[in-house]
Coordinates of C-alpha atoms in Angstrom, one line a residue:
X1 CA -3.5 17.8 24.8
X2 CA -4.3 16.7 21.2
X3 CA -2.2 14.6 18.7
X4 CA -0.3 16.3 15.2
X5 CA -1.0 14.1 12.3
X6 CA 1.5 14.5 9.5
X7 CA 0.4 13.6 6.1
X8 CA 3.5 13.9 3.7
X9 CA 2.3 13.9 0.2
X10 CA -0.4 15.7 1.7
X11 CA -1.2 17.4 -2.5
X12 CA -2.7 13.7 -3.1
X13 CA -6.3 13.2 -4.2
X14 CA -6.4 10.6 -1.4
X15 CA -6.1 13.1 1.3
X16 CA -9.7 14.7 2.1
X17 CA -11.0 11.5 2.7
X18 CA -7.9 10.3 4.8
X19 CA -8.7 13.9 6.8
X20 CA -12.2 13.4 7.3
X21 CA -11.7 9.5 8.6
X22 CA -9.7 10.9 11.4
X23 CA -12.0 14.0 11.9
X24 CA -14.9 11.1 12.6
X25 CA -13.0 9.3 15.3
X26 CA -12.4 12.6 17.1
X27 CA -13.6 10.3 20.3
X28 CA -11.2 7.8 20.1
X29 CA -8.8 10.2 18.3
X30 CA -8.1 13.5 19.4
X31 CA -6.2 15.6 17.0
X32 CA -5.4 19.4 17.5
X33 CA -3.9 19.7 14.1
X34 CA -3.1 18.3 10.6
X35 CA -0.6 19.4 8.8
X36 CA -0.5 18.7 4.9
X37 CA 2.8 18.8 3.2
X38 CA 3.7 18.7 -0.6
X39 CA 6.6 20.4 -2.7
X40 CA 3.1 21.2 -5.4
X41 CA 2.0 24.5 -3.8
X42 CA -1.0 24.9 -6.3
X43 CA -1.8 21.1 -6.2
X44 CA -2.1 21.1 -2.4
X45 CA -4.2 24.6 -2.3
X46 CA -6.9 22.8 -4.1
X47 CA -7.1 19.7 -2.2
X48 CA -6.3 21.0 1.2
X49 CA -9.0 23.5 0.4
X50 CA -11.4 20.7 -0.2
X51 CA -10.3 19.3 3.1
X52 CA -11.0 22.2 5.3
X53 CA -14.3 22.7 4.0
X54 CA -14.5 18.7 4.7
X55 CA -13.6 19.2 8.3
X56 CA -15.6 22.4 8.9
X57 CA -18.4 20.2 8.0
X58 CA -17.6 17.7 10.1
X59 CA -17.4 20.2 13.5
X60 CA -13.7 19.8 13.6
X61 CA -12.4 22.4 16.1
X62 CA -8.8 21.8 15.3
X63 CA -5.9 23.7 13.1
X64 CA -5.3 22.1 9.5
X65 CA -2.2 23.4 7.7
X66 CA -0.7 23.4 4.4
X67 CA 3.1 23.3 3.3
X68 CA 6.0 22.8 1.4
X69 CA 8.1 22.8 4.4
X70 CA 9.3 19.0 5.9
X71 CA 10.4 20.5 9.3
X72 CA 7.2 22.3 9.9
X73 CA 5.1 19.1 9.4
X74 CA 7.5 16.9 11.4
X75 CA 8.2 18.7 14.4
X76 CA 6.0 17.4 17.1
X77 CA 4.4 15.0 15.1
X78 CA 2.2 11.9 16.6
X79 CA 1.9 10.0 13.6
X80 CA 3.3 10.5 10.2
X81 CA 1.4 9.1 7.3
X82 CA 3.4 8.5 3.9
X83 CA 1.7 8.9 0.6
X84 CA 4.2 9.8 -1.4
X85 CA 4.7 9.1 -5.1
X86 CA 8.7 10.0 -6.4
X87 CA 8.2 11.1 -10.0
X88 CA 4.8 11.3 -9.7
X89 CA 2.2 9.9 -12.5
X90 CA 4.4 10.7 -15.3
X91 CA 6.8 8.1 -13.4
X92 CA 4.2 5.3 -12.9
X93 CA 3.5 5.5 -16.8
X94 CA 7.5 4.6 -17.0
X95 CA 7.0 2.0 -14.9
X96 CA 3.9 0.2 -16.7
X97 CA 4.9 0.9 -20.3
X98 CA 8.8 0.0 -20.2
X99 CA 8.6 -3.1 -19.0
X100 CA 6.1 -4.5 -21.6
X101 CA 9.1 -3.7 -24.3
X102 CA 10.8 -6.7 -22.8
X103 CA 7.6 -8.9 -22.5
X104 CA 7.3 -8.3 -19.0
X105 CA 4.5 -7.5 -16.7
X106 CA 4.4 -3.7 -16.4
X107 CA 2.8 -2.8 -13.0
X108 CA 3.9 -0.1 -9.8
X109 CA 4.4 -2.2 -7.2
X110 CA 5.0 -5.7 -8.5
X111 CA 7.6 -7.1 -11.4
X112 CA 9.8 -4.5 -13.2
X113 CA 7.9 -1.7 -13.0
X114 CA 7.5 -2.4 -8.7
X115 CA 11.2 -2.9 -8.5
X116 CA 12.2 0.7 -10.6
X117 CA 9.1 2.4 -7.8
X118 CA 10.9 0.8 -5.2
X119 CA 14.7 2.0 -5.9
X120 CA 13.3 5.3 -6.2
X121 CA 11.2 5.5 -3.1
X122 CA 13.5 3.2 -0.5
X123 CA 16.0 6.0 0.0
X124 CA 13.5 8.9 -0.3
X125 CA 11.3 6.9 2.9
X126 CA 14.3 6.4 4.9
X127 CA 15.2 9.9 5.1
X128 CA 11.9 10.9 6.0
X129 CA 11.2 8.1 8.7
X130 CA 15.2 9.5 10.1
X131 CA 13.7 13.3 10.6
X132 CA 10.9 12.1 11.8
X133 CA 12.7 10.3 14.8
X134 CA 14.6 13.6 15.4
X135 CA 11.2 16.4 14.6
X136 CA 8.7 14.2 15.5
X137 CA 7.4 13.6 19.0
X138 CA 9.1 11.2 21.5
X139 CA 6.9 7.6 20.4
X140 CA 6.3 9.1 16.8
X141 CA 5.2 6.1 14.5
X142 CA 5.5 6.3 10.5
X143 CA 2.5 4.8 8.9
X144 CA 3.5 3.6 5.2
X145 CA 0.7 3.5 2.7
X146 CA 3.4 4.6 -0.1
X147 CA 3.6 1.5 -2.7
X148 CA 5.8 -1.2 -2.5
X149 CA 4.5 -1.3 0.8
X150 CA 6.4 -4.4 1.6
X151 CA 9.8 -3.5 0.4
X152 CA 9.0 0.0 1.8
X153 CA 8.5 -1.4 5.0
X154 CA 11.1 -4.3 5.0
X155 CA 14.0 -1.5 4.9
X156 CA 12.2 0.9 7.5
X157 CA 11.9 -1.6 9.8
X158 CA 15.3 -3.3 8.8
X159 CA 17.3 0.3 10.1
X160 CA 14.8 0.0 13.2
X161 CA 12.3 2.9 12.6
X162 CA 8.9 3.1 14.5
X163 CA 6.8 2.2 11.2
X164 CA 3.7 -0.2 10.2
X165 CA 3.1 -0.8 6.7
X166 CA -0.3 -0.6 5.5
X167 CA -2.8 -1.6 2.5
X168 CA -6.4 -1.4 1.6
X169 CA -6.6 -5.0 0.0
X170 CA -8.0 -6.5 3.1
X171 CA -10.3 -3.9 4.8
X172 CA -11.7 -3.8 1.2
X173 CA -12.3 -7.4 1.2
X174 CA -13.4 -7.4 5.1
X175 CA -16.0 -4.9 4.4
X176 CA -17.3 -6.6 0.9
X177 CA -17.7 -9.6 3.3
X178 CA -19.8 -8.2 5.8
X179 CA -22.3 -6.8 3.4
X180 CA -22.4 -10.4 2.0
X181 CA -23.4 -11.6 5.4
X182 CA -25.3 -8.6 6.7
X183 CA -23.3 -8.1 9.5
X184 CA -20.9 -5.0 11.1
X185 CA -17.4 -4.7 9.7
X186 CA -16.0 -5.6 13.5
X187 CA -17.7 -9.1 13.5
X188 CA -15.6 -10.3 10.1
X189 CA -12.2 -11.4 11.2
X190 CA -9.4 -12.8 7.5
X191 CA -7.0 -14.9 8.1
X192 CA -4.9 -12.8 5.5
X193 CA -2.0 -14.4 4.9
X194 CA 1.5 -13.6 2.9
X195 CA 3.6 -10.2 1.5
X196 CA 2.1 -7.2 0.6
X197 CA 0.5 -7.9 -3.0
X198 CA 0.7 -10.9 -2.7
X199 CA -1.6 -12.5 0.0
X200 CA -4.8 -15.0 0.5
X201 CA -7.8 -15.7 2.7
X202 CA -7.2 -18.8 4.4
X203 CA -10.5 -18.0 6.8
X204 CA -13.2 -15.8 7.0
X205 CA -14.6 -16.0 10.5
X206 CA -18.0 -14.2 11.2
X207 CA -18.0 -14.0 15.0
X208 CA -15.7 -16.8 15.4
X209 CA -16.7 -19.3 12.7
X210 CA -15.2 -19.9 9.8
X211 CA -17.6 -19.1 7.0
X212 CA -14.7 -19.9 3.9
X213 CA -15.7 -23.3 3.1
X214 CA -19.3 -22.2 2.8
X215 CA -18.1 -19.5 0.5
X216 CA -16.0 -21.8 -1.8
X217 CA -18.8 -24.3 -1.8
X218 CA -21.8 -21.9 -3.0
X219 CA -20.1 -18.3 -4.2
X220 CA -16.9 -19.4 -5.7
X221 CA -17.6 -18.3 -9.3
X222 CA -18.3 -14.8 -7.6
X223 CA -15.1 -14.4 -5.4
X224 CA -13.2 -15.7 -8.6
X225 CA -14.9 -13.2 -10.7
X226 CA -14.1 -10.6 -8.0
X227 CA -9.8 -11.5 -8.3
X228 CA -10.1 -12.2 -12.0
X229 CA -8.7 -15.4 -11.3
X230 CA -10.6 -18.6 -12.9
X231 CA -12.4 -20.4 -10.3
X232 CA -10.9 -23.8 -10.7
X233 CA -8.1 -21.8 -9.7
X234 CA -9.9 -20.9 -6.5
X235 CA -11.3 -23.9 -5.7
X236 CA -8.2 -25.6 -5.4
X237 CA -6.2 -23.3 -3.6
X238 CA -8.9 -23.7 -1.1
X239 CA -8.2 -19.9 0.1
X240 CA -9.7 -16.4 -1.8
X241 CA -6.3 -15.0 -3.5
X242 CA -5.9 -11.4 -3.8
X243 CA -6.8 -9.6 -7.3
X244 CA -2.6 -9.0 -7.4
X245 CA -2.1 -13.1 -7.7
X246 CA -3.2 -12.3 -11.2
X247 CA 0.3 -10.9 -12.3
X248 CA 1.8 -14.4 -11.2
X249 CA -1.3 -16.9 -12.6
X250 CA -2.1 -15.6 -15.4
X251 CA 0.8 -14.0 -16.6
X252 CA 0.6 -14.5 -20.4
X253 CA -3.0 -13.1 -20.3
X254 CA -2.5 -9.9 -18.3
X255 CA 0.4 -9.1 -20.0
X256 CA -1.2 -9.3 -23.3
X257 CA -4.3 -6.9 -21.5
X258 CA -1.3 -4.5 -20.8
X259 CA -0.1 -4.4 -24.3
X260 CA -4.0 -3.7 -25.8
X261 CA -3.9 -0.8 -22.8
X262 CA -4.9 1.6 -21.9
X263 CA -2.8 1.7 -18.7
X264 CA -3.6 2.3 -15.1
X265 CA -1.3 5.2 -15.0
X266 CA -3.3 6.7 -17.8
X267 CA -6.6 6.1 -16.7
X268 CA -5.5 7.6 -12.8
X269 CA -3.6 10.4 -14.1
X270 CA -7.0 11.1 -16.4
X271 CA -9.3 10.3 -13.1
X272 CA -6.6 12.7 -10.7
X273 CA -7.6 15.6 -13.0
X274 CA -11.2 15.6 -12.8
X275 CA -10.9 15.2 -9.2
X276 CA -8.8 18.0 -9.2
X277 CA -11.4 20.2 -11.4
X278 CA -14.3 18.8 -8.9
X279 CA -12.2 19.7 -5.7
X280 CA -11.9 23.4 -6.9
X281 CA -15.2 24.3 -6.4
X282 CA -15.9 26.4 -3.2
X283 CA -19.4 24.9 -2.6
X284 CA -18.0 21.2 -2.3
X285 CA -17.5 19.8 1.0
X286 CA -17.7 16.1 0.5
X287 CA -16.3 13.4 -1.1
X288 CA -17.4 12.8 -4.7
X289 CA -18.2 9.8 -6.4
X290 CA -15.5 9.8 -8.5
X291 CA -12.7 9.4 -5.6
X292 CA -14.1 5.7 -5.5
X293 CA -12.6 5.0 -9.1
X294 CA -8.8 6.3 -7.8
X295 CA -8.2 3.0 -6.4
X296 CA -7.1 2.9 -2.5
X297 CA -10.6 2.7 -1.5
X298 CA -11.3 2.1 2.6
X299 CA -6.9 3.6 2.5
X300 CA -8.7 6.2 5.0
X301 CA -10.8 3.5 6.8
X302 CA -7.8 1.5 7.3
X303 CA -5.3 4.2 8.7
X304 CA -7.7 6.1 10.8
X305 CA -8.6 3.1 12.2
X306 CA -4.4 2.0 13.0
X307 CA -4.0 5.4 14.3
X308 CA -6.9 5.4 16.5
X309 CA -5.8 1.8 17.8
X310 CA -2.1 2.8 18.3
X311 CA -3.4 5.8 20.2
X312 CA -5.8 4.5 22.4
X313 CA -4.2 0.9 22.8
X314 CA -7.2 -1.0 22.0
X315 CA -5.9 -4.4 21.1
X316 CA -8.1 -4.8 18.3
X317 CA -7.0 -6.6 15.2
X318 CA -5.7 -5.5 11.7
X319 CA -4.6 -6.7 9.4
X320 CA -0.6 -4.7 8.6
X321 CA 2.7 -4.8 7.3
X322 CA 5.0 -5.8 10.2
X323 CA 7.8 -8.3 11.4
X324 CA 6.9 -11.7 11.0
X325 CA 8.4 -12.4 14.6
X326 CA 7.1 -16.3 14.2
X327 CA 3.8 -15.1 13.1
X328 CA 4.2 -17.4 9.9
X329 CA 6.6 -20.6 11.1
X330 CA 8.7 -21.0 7.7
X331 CA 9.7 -17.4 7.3
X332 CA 12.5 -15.6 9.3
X333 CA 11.4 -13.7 11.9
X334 CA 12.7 -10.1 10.7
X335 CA 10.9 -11.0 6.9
X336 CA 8.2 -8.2 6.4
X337 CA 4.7 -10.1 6.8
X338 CA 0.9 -8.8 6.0
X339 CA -0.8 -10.8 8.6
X340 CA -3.6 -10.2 11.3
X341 CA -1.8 -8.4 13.9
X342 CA -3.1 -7.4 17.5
X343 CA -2.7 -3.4 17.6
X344 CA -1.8 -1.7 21.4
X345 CA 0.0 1.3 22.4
X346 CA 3.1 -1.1 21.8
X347 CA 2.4 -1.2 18.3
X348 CA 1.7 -4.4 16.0
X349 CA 2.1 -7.8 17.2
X350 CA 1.1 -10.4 14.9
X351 CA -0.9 -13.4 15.5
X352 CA 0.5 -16.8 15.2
X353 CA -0.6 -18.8 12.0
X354 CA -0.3 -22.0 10.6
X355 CA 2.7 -23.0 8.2
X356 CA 1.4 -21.6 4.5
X357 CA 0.8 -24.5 2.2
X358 CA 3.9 -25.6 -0.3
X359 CA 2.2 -23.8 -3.0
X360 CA 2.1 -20.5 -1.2
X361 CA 5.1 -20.6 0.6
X362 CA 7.3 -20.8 -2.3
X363 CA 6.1 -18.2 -3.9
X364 CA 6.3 -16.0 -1.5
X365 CA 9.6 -16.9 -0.3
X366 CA 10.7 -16.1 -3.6
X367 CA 9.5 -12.7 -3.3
X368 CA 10.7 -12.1 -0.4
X369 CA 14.3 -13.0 -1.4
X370 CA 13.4 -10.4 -4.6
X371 CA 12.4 -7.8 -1.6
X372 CA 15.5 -8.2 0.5
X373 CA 17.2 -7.9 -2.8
X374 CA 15.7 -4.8 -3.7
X375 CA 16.2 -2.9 -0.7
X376 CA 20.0 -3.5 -0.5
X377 CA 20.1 -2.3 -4.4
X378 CA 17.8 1.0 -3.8
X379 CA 20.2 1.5 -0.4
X380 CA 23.7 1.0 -2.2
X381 CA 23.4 1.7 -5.9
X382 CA 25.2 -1.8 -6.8
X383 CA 23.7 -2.7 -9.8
X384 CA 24.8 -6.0 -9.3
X385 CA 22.1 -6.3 -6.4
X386 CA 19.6 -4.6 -8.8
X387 CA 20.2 -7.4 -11.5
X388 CA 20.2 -10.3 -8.9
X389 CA 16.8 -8.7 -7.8
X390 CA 15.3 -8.9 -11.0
X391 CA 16.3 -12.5 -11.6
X392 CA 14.8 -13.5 -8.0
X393 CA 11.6 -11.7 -9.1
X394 CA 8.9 -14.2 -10.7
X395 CA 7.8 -11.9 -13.0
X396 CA 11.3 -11.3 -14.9
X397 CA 13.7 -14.1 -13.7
X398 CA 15.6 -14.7 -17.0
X399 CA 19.1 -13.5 -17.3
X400 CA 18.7 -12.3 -20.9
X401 CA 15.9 -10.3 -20.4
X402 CA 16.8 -9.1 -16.5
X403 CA 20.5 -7.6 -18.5
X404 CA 18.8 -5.1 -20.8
X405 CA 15.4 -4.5 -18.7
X406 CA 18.0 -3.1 -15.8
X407 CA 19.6 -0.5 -18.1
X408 CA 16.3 0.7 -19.2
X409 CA 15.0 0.8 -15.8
X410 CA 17.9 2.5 -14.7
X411 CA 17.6 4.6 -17.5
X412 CA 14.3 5.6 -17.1
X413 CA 14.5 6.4 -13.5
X414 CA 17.4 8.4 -13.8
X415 CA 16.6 11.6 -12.3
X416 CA 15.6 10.3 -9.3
X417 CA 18.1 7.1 -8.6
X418 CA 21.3 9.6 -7.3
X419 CA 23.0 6.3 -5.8
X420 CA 22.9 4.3 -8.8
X421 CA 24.4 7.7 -11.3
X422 CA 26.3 9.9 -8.3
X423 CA 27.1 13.5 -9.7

């Protein structure tokens, strides 16, 4: 018998690629049905429209359904994937706009604006990974590609859920990497090492060898150009940062981009509705062009190819958000990693790694205390968690700032925070 794949948030523009990835690993992957849910009835009409005619192309044999109803995606469900966005894009443009009033990096899933995303979502993911361990399937995993990823996936896995956290940074980078080299995805191997957002490339092995120093040494004004990140800066890390380092290197300079705008929030929210237009027209059954600019790109790539690992028990390796279980020496083993990990039937089991170098490590366990932080503050309501958050977070830190900024983050979130303004 075939799988059920749950897709909640199922109205996104993301989806009919995410469909069709697991459509074309129907060998490795056998699904009977998808099931797209979304409280926007219209919204996911048009792109679950779109997705049929995507699959029909494609030869898929199985049942793909749309609705509004959580227990009818759940029950019996393989693998749920999370896409949600609480508030939607009207909410991410909160999130990038208020923070700059208080000269702070305005971004959804790091600083400020990452912290207000992740009191709304924590709760909101909990109770969705809790009815899918009493609809879903006996086994069921949660796949989280709903941002903060890290923080997301800290508190699922810190109440002992069956969920991997996932991003696109890496396969992105893997598959830029392997065109560089001309060879197949498979043979390019990152040491990717860190949190979610905030990760490096300590090694890029092409069948085994490790071609980083190469890269430093002839293409580093390239890879820097690629992170916007100066190459100095490169060179002497000595590792390829993610584009996200930018937020916490160059501070000053991004956030006085932010201020010039336009925001991301605009520009997606500006993109989603052209996609939207495209995606209503009966003779389309493919992805367009324009999906590429939405950001996620490879998102489908990466969790077809989890699924079709957890599923078959390959023991290939990804690169996930999971327990760091020694993976990384100087972090506690139940601290949310995003690390190589060795996929089976089992789930994730990260690789071990060297010790990160001082001026990684204390970055990032400065973020994680933020994380931990945040999760207890989005789980309780205590707004004295929330402040201590903010003041653990790089990207705010200073008490007279981290005072105000809460209130207006609060503030701004309000509809949507019900432990933090009960009643």
């Amino acid at each position: 018998m075939g799988l059920k794949i749950a897709v909640v948030g199922g109205g996104s523009t993301y989806t009919p690629e995410l469909v069709q990835g697991f459509a074309a690993r129907e060998a490795r992957l056998p699904v009977d049905e998808f099931v797209l849910l979304d409280p926007d009835a219209e919204r996911l009409a048009v792109v679950g429209g779109l997705a049929r005619r995507m699959l029909a192309r494609a030869g898929f044999g199985g049942r793909l359904a749309l609705t509004g109803r959580r227990e009818e995606a759940l029950d019996g469900a393989d693998f749920v994937v999370a896409q949600l966005r609480v508030g939607g894009q009207a909410q991410r443009l909160v999130d990038e706009t208020l923070p700059l009033e208080f000269g702070c990096i305005g971004q959804e899933t790091t600083g400020a604006g990452g912290f207000a995303k992740a009191l709304r979502t924590v709760p909101v993911m909990l109770e969705l990974a809790e009815e899918t361990a009493r609809r879903g399937a006996p086994g069921a995993w949660l796949v989280d590609f709903t941002n903060p990823v890290g923080i997301v996936t800290q508190a699922l896995l810190d109440q002992g859920h069956r969920a991997i956290g996932l991003c696109n940074v890496a396969i992105g980078l893997q598959r830029r990497l392997a065109a560089h080299f001309g060879v197949e995805p498979e043979r390019v191997e990152l040491e990717h090492v860190g949190l979610n957002h905030l990760s490096w490339e300590r090694a890029v092995r092409v069948d085994g060898v490790d071609r980083l120093p190469e890269l430093l040494e002839r293409h580093a004004e390239a890879l820097a150009d690629e992170v916007e990140l100066p190459v100095g800066l490169v060179r002497l890390l000595g590792a390829i940062p993610s584009d996200y380092l930018r937020y916490f290197y160059l501070t000053g300079e991004v956030l006085a981009e932010q201020r010039r705008g336009p925001t991301r929030a605009e520009q997606v929210a500006a993109i989603e509705q052209e996609l939207l237009r495209l995606y209503r027209d009966p003779a389309l059954d493919t992805k367009p062009a324009l999906l590429d600019r939405r950001g996620g790109a490879l998102y489908s790539e990466a969790a077809a190819q989890l699924i079709a690992s957890l599923h078959a028990g390959t023991g290939d390796v990804q690169v996930v958000d999971v327990r760091n279980d020694g993976a990384l020496p100087d972090l506690p083993a139940d601290a949310v990693v995003e690390v190589p990990a060795r996929i089976d039937a089992a789930g994730a089991h990260p690789l071990p790694l060297a010790p990160l170098a001082p001026e990684l490590l204390g970055l990032v366990q400065q973020v994680k205390a933020y994380e931990r932080l945040a999760v207890r503050a989005a789980l309780t309501g205590d707004r004295a968690l929330a402040l201590k958050a903010l003041l653990a977070n790089p990207l705010v830190r200073e008490h007279q700032i981290a005072v105000p900024l809460l209130d207006a983050l609060l503030e701004g979130s309000r509809a949507h925070l019900p432990r933090f303004f009960p009643g």
